[in-house]
Short mmCIF file of C-alpha atoms in Angstrom, two decimals:
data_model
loop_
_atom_site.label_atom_id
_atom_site.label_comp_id
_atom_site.label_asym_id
_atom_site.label_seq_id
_atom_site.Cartn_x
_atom_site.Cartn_y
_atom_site.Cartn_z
CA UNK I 1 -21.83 9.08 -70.63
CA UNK I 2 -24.64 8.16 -72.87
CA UNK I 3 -23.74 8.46 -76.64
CA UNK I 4 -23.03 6.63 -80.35
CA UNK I 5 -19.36 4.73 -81.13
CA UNK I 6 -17.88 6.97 -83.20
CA UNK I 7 -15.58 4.49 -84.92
CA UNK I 8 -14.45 1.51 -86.10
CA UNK I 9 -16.72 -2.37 -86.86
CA UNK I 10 -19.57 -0.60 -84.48
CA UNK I 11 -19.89 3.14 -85.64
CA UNK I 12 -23.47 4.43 -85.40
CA UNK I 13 -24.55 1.81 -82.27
CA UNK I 14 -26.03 3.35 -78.96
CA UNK I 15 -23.73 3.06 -76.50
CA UNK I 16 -22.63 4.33 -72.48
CA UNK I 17 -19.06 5.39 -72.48
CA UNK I 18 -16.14 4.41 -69.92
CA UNK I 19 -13.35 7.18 -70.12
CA UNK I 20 -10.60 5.99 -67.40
CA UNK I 21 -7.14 8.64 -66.93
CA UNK I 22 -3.84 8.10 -67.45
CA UNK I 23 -1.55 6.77 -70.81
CA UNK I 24 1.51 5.42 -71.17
CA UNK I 25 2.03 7.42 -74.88
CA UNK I 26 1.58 11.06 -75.23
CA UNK I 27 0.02 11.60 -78.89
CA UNK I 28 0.23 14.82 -80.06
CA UNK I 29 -2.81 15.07 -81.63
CA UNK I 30 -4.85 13.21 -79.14
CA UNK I 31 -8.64 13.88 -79.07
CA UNK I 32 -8.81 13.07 -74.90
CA UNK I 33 -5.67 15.08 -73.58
CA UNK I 34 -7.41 16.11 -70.56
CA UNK I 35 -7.58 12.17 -69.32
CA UNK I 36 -3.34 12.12 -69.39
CA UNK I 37 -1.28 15.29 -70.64
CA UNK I 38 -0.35 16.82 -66.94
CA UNK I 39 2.27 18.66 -68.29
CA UNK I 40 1.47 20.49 -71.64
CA UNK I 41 3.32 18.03 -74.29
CA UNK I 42 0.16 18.01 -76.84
CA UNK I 43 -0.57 19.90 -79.77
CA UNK I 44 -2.51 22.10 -77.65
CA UNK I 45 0.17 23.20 -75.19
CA UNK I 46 -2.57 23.11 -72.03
CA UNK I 47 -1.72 21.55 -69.08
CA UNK I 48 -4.48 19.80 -67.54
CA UNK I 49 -5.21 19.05 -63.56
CA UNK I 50 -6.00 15.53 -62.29
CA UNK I 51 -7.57 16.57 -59.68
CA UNK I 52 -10.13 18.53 -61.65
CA UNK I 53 -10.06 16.18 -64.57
CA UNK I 54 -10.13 12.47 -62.58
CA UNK I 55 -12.84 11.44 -60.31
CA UNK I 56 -12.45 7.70 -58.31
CA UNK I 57 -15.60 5.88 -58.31
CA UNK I 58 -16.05 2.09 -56.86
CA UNK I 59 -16.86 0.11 -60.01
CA UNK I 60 -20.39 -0.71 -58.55
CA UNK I 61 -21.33 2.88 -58.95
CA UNK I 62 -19.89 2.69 -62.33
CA UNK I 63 -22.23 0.05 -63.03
CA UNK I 64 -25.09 1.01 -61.77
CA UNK I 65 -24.93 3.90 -63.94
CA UNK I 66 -23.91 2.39 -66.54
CA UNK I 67 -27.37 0.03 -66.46
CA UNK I 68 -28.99 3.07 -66.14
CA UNK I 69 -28.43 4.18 -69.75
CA UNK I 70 -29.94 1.37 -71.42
CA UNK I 71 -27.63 0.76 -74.11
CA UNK I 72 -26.61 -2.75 -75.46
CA UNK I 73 -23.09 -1.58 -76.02
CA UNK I 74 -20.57 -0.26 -73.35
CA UNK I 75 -17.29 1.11 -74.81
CA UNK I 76 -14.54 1.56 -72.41
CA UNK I 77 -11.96 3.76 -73.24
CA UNK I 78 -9.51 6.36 -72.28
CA UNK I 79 -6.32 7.15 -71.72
CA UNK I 80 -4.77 3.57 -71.87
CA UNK I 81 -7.44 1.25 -70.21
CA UNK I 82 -5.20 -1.82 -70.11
CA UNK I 83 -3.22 0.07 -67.69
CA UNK I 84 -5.99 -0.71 -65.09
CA UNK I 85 -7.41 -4.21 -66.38
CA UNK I 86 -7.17 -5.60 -63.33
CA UNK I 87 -9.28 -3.09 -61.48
CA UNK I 88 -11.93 -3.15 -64.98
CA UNK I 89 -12.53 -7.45 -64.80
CA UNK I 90 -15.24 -7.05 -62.13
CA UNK I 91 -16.68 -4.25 -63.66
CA UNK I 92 -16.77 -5.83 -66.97
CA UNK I 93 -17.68 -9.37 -65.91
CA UNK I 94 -21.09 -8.08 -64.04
CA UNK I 95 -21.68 -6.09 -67.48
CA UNK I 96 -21.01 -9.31 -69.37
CA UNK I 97 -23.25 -10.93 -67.27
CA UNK I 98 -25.91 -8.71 -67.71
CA UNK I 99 -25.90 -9.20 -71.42
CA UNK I 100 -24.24 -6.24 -72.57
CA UNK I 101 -21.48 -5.94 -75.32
CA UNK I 102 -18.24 -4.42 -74.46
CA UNK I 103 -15.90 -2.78 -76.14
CA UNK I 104 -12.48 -1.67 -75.31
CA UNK I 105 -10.50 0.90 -76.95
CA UNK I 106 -6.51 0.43 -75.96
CA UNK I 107 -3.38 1.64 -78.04
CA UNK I 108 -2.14 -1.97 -78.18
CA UNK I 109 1.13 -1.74 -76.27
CA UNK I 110 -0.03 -3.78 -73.10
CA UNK I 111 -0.51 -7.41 -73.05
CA UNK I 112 -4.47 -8.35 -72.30
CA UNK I 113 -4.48 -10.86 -69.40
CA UNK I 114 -6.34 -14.07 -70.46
CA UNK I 115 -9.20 -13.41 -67.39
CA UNK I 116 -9.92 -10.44 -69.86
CA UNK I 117 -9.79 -11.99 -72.81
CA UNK I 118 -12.55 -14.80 -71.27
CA UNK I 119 -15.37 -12.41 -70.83
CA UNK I 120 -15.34 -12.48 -74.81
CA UNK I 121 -15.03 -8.51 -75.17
CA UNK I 122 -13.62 -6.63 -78.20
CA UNK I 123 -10.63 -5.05 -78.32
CA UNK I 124 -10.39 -2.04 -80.91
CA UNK I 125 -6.79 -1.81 -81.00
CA UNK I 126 -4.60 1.61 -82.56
CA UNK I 127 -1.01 1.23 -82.55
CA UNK I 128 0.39 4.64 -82.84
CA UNK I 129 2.00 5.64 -86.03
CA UNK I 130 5.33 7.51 -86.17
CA UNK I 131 3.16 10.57 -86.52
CA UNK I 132 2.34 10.62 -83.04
CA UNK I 133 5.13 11.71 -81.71
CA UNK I 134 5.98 8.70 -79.68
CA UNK I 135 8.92 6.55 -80.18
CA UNK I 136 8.82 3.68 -81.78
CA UNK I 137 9.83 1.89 -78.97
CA UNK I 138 7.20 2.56 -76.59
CA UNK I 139 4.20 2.52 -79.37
CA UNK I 140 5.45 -0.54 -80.67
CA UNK I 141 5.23 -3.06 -78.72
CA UNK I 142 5.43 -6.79 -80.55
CA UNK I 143 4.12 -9.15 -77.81
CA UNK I 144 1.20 -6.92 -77.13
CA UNK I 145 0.36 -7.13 -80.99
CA UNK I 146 0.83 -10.82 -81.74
CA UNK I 147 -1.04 -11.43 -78.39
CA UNK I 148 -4.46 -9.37 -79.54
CA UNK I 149 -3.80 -10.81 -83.14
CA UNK I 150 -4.48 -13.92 -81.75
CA UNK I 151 -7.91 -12.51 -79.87
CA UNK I 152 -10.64 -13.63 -82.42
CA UNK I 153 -12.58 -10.49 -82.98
CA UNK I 154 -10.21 -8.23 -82.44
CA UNK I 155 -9.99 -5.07 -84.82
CA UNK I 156 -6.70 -3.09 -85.44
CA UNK I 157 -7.70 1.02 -85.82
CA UNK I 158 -4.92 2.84 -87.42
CA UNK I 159 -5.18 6.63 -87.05
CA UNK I 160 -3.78 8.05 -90.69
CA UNK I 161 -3.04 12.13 -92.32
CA UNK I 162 -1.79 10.82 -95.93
CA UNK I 163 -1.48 7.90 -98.05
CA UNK I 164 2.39 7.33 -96.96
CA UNK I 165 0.94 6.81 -93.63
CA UNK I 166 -0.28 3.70 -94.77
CA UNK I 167 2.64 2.04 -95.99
CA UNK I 168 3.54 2.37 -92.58
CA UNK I 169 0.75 0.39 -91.63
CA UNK I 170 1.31 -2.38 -94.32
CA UNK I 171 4.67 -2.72 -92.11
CA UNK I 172 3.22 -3.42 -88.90
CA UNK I 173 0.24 -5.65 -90.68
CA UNK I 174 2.99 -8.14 -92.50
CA UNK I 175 5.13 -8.32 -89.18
CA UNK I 176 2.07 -8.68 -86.51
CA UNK I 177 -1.08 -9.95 -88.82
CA UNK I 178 -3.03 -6.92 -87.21
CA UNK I 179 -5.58 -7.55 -88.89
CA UNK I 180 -8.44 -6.71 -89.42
CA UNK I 181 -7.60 -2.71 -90.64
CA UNK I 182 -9.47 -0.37 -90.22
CA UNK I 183 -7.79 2.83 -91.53
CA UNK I 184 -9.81 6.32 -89.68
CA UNK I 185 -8.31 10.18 -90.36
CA UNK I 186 -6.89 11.86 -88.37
CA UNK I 187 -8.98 15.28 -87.09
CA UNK I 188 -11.27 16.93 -84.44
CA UNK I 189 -12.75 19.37 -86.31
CA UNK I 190 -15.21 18.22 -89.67
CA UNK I 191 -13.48 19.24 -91.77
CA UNK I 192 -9.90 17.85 -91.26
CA UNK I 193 -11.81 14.63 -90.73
CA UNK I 194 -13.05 15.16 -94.26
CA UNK I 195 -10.21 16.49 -95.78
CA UNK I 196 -8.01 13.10 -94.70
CA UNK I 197 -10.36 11.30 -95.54
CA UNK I 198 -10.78 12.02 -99.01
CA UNK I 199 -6.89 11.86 -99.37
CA UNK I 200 -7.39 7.99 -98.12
CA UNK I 201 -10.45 6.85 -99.49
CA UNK I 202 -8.79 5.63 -102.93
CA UNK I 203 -5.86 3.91 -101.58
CA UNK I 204 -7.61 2.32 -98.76
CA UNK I 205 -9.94 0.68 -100.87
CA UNK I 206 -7.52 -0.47 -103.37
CA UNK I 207 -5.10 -2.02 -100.34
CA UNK I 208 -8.32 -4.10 -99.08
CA UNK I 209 -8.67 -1.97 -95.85
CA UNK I 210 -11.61 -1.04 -94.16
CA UNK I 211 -12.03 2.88 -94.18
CA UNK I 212 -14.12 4.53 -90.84
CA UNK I 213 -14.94 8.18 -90.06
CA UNK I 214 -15.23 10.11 -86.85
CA UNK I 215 -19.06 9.90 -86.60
CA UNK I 216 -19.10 12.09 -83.15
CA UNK I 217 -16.73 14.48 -84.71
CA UNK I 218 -18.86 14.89 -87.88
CA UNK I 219 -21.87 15.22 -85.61
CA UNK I 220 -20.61 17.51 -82.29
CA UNK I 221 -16.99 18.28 -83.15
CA UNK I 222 -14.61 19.01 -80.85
CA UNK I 223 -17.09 19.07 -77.60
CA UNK I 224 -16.07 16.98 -74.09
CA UNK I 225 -18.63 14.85 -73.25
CA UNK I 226 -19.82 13.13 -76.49
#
């Protein structure tokens, strides 16, 4: 789907949109339930049906359509893609090739295999806070983090209610140098967006942190599709 990246270092830019299905966390509050939560465990309490929600497509129809938009940016997201890497490097090398930009949106708890890290794409990386609902254990994972620390480019997205959510983040930063930060509220509606976000502004600034909004929720909400 054609559309704008709604977060992070490239919020505002033109871009086609890669959604892939399944995750290996279950959020509470996540924003794409439909492309995992089978069996109600959200915030929202619906169970959604794969077989409705999922569609297999060979990658070369992916791309074709994707060249068909006529964006310089691609952002591929999800889900978990990392889950599938393997499947995405021809995809992603023919979009390389072409000249596009690609971004890839991943919750940091798989390791990025080093054909991926060639083609030279960005990873936006969000480890899951304690708010999520996951345990620490399976959002956490340390190799993944040092290993897309090390990725130059890389930028570490860090999904946030209050302020004491971000000394959780100063944790993870001093252990893993996931940096750089990028600290975004947490919301799908305006104006929880805005109200987090005013209740971070101050402190992210003073901590050195980048702050980002939800650009597609300020401008379309909660709507699939965007």
């Amino acid at each position: 789907m054609r559309a704008v990246q709604g977060e992070g270092p490239s919020a505002g830019q033109r871009c086609a949109f890669v959604r892939l299905g399944g995750c290996n966390l279950s959020c509470r509050w996540c924003d794409t339930p439909y492309t995992w939560d089978w069996t109600g465990v959200g915030d929202s309490g619906v169970a959604y049906d794969p077989k409705r929600e999922l569609r297999p497509m060979p990658w070369t129809d992916v791309l074709r359509a994707l060249l068909g938009f006529e964006v310089p940016l691609i952002v591929v997201s999800g889900g978990e893609p990392l889950s599938q890497q393997r499947r995405l490097l021809p995809l992603l090398r023919a979009l390389t090739d072409a000249g596009h930009k690609v971004e890839i949106e991943t919750n940091g708890t798989v390791v990025p295999q080093d054909d991926l890290v060639a083609l030279g794409v960005r990873f936006n990386v969000s480890p899951k806070l304690s708010h999520s609902g996951d345990p620490q254990a399976r959002r956490i994972v340390p190799d993944a983090l040092r290993a897309f620390a090390a990725v130059p480019g890389t930028a570490f997205k860090f999904v946030c209610r209050t302020t004491n959510d971000l000394d959780e983040v100063a944790l993870l930063v001093d252990r893993y140098g996931t940096r750089p930060v990028w600290i975004m509220p947490e919301g799908q509606v305006p104006a929880e967006v805005g109200q987090h976000l005013s209740a971070l502004g101050d402190e992210v600034v003073a901590r050195g942190w980048n702050l980002t909004t939800r650009l597609h929720v300020a401008v379309w909400g909660d709507r699939r599709g965007v």
